[in-house]
Structure formats: structure tokens, C-alpha cells
GROMACS .gro file of C-alpha atoms in nm:
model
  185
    1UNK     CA    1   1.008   3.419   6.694
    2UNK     CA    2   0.766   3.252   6.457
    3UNK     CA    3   0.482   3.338   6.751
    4UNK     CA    4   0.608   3.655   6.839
    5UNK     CA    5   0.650   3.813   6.506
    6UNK     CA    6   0.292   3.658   6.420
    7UNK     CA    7   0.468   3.475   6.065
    8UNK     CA    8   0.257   3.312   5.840
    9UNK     CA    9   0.448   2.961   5.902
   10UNK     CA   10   0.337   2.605   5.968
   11UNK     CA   11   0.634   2.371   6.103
   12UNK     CA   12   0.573   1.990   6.034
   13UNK     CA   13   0.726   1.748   6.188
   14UNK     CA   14   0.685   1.373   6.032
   15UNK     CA   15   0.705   1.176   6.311
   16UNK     CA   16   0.802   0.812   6.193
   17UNK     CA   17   0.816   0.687   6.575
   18UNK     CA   18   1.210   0.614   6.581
   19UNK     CA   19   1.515   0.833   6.627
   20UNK     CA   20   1.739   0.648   6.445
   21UNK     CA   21   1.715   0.289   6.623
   22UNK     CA   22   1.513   0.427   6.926
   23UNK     CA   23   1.136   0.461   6.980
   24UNK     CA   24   0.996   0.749   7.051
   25UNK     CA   25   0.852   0.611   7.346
   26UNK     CA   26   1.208   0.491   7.460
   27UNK     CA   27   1.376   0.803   7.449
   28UNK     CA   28   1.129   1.063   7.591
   29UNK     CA   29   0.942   1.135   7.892
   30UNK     CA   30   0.677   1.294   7.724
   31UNK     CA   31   0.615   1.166   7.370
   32UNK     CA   32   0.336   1.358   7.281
   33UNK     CA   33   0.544   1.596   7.033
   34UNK     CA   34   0.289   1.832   6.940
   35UNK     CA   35   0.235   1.920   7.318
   36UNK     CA   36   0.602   2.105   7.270
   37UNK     CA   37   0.450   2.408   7.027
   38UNK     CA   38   0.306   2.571   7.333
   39UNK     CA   39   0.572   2.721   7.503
   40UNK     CA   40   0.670   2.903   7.204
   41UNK     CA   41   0.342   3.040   7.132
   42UNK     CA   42   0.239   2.765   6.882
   43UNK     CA   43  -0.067   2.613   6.788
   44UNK     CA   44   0.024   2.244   6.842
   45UNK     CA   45  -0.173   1.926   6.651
   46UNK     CA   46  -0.137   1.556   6.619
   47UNK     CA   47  -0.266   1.366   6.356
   48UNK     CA   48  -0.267   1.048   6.200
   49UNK     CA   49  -0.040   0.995   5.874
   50UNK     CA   50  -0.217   0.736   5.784
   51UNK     CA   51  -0.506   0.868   5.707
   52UNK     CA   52  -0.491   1.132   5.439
   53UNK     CA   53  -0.876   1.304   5.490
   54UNK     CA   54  -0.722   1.371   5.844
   55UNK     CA   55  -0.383   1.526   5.714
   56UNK     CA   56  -0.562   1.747   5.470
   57UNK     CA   57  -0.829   1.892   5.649
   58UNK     CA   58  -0.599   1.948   5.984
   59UNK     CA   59  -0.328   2.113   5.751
   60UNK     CA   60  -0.557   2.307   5.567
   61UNK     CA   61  -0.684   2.453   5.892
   62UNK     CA   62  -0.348   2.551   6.059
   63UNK     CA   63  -0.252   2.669   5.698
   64UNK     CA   64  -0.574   2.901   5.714
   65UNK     CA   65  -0.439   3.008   6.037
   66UNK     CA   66  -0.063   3.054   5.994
   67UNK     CA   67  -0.176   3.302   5.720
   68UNK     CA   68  -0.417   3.493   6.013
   69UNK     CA   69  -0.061   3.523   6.218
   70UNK     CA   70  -0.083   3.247   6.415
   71UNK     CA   71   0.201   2.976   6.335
   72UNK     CA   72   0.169   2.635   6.417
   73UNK     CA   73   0.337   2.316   6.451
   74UNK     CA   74   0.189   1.995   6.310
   75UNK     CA   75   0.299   1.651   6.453
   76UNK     CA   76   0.231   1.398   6.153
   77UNK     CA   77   0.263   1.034   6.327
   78UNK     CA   78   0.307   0.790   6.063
   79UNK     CA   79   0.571   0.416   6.048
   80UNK     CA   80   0.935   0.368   5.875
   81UNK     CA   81   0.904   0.100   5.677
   82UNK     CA   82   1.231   0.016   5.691
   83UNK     CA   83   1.575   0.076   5.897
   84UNK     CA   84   1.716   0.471   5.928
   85UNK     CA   85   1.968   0.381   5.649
   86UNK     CA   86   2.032   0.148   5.391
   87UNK     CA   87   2.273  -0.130   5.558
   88UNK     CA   88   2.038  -0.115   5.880
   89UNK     CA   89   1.794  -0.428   5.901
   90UNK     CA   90   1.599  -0.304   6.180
   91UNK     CA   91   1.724  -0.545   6.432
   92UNK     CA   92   1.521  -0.331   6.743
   93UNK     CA   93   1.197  -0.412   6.570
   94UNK     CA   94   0.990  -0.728   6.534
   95UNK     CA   95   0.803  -0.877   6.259
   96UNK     CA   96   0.441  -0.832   6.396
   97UNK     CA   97   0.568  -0.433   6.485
   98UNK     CA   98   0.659  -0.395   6.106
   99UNK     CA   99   0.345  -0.556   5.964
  100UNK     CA  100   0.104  -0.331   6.200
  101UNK     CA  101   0.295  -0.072   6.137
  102UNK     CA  102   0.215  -0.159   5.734
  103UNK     CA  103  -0.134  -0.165   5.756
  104UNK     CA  104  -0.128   0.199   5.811
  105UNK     CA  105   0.021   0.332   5.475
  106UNK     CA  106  -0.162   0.584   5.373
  107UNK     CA  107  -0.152   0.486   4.958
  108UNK     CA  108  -0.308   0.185   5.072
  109UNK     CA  109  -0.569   0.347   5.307
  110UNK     CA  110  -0.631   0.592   5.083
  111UNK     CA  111  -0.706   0.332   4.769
  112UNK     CA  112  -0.943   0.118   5.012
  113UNK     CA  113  -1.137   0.459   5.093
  114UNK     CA  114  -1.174   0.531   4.735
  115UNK     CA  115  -1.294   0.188   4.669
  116UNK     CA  116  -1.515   0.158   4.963
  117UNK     CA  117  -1.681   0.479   4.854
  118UNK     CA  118  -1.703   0.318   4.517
  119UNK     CA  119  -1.560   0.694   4.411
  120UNK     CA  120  -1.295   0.495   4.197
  121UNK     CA  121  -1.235   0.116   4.147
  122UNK     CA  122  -0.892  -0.070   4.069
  123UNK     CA  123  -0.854  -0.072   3.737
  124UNK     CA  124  -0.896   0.344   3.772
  125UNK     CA  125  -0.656   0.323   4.042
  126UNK     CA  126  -0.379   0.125   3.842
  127UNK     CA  127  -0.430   0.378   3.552
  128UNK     CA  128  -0.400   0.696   3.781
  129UNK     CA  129  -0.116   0.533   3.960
  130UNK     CA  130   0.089   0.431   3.585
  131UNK     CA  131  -0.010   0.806   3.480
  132UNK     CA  132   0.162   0.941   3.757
  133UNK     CA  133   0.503   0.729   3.805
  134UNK     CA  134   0.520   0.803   3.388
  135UNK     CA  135   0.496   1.218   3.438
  136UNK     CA  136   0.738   1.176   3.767
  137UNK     CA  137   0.997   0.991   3.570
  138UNK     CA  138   0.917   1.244   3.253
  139UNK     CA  139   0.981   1.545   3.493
  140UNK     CA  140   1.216   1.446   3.710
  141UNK     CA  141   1.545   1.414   3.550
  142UNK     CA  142   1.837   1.255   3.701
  143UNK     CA  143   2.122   1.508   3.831
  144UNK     CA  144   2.426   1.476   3.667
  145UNK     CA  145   2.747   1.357   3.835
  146UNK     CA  146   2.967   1.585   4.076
  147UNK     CA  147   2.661   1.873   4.032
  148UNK     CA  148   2.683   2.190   4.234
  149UNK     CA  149   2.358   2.107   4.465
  150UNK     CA  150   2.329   2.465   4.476
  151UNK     CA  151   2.263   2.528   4.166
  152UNK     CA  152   2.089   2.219   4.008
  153UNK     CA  153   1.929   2.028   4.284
  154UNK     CA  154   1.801   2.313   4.487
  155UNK     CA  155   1.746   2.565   4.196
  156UNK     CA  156   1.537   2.248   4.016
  157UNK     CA  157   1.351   2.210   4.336
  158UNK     CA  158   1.227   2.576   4.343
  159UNK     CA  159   1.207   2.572   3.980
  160UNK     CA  160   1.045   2.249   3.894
  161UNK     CA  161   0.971   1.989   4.135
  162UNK     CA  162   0.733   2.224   4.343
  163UNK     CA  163   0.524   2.383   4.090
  164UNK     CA  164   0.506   1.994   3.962
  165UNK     CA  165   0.457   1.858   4.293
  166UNK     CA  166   0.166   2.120   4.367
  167UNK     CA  167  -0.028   2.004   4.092
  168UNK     CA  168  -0.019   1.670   4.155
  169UNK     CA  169  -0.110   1.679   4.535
  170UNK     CA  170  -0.385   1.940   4.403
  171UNK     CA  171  -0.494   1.686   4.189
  172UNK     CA  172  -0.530   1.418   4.438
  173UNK     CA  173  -0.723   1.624   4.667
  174UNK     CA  174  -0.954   1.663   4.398
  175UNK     CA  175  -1.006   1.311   4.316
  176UNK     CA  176  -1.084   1.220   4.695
  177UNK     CA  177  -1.302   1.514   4.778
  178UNK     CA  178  -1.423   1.689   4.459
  179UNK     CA  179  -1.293   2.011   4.499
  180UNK     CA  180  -0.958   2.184   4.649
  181UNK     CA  181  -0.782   2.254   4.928
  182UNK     CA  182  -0.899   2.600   5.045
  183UNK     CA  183  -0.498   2.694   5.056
  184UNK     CA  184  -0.532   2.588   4.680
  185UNK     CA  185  -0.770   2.819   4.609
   0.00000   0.00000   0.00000
């Protein structure tokens, strides 16, 4: 319907390569995700979660687009760090899986670019990260027990945590590339 009705809409899909305990690979014929949009009249794209230059500027696009009436759906590959839920270890995944699958976090990726670039070095990078977990943990208040998620989580989301989130991930596109988004605009 999305297609058809030409709505300004960009589905995501964070793609963390395991269906609970299953890979990706082991479950599906044809893992290539993204390749799905196009029978529903979707502009389908992969991309690496990794890297976050390659998240923006491919979201930004199919943002741009989705707002010309033509949806899209964007297939963001990155790794679970750890099992689907708390009490699983992860038993269907080896050692050397979970420390390749580490070197792709995209703080750490990002930070590296940054410093490679010599745009910011770690001592800035300690700072901005100390700044930020301080205004999360100012901002982000703690529901209170037995809360009606209707009308405290979900009403704070809408309310606070977006406008708040927003900023911040406008801010950090600023600090890698100088200037905003063009969907910040």
C-alpha cells in the first residue's frame, strides 16, 4: 500500500544476521533482504551498519525520496553482540564469529574515522562521549513501577525521547561531516 498510495515512508529493517539462534544464511534461500522491497513497489538498499558515513548518506537519500512518493525499504546489516535474550550464551556461535563480528561496531569505527581524519582526537572523544551518557541519564528518567505504557512510556517517547534523540543524532552528523543531514534541514 505504502507503493501504491505513493506514502512518504522509509521501512528499516536492522538486520543483526540471526533470527533468534539461526543465521540468516541458515534459514533462507535468498538472504539478500533488501532484494524483497521489489515486489511491493519498493525501493530496496543494503548497507553496511558498521559504517555510519554509509548509513547516513544512503538514508538520507531514500528519506529524500520517500518524501517525492516513493517508499523504500532499507536493509541495515550490522552483528548481535550477544545472545537474543538475557539467559542465552550464544551456544550456535564461536569465539572467532563474535570477535569479527566486534570489529565492526560502528562507535568504534566511527571514533577511528574521526581520529584518522585527525577531525577529533581521544581526549575530545572521551569528553563528547561523558557529555552525552550525563544528558541521557539527565533526560531519561526511569518509569515508575506498574506504569500504564500507554501513557508514560509511549507518551514520553513522542514527547521527549525523540525531540532529544533528534538533536543528538543531528549533532553527531555534524561533528563527522560539518553540516546536516539534508532531512535535518
Amino acid at each position: 500500500m505504502a507503493a501504491l498510495w505513493r506514502l512518504p515512508v522509509l521501512f528499516v529493517c536492522i538486520n543483526n544476521q540471526y533470527g533468534m539462534g539461526t543465521r540468516i544464511d541458515n534459514a533462507t534461500a535468498a538472504p539478500d533482504l533488501h532484494k524483497r522491497a521489489a515486489p511491493f513497489g519498493l525501493e530496496g538498499a543494503n548497507v553496511d551498519g558498521g559504517d555510519v558515513e554509509a548509513v547516513s548518506e544512503i538514508a538520507c537519500n531514500m528519506i529524500s525520496n520517500a518524501r517525492a512518493g516513493k517508499p523504500g525499504f532499507l536493509v541495515v546489516d550490522c552483528y548481535r553482540f550477544y545472545g537474543h535474550a538475557r539467559m542465552d550464551k550464544s551456544p550456535y556461535r564461536d569465539d572467532t564469529e563474535e570477535a569479527e563480528g566486534r570489529l565492526r561496531d560502528p562507535v568504534i569505527r566511527a571514533r577511528q574515522t574521526l581520529i584518522s581524519r585527525g577531525e577529533m582526537d581521544d581526549d575530545s572523544l572521551d569528553e563528547l562521549d561523558q557529555n552525552i551518557a550525563q544528558k541521557w541519564t539527565q533526560r531519561s528518567p526511569l518509569p515508575r513501577k506498574r506504569a500504564n505504557l500507554s501513557s508514560t512510556v509511549f507518551l514520553r517517547m513522542s514527547m521527549t525521547l525523540l525531540p532529544h534523540h533528534q538533536s543528538q543524532s543531528g549533532a553527531a552528523l555534524r561533528a563527522f561531516w560539518g553540516k546536516p543531514c539534508e532531512h535535518e534541514v
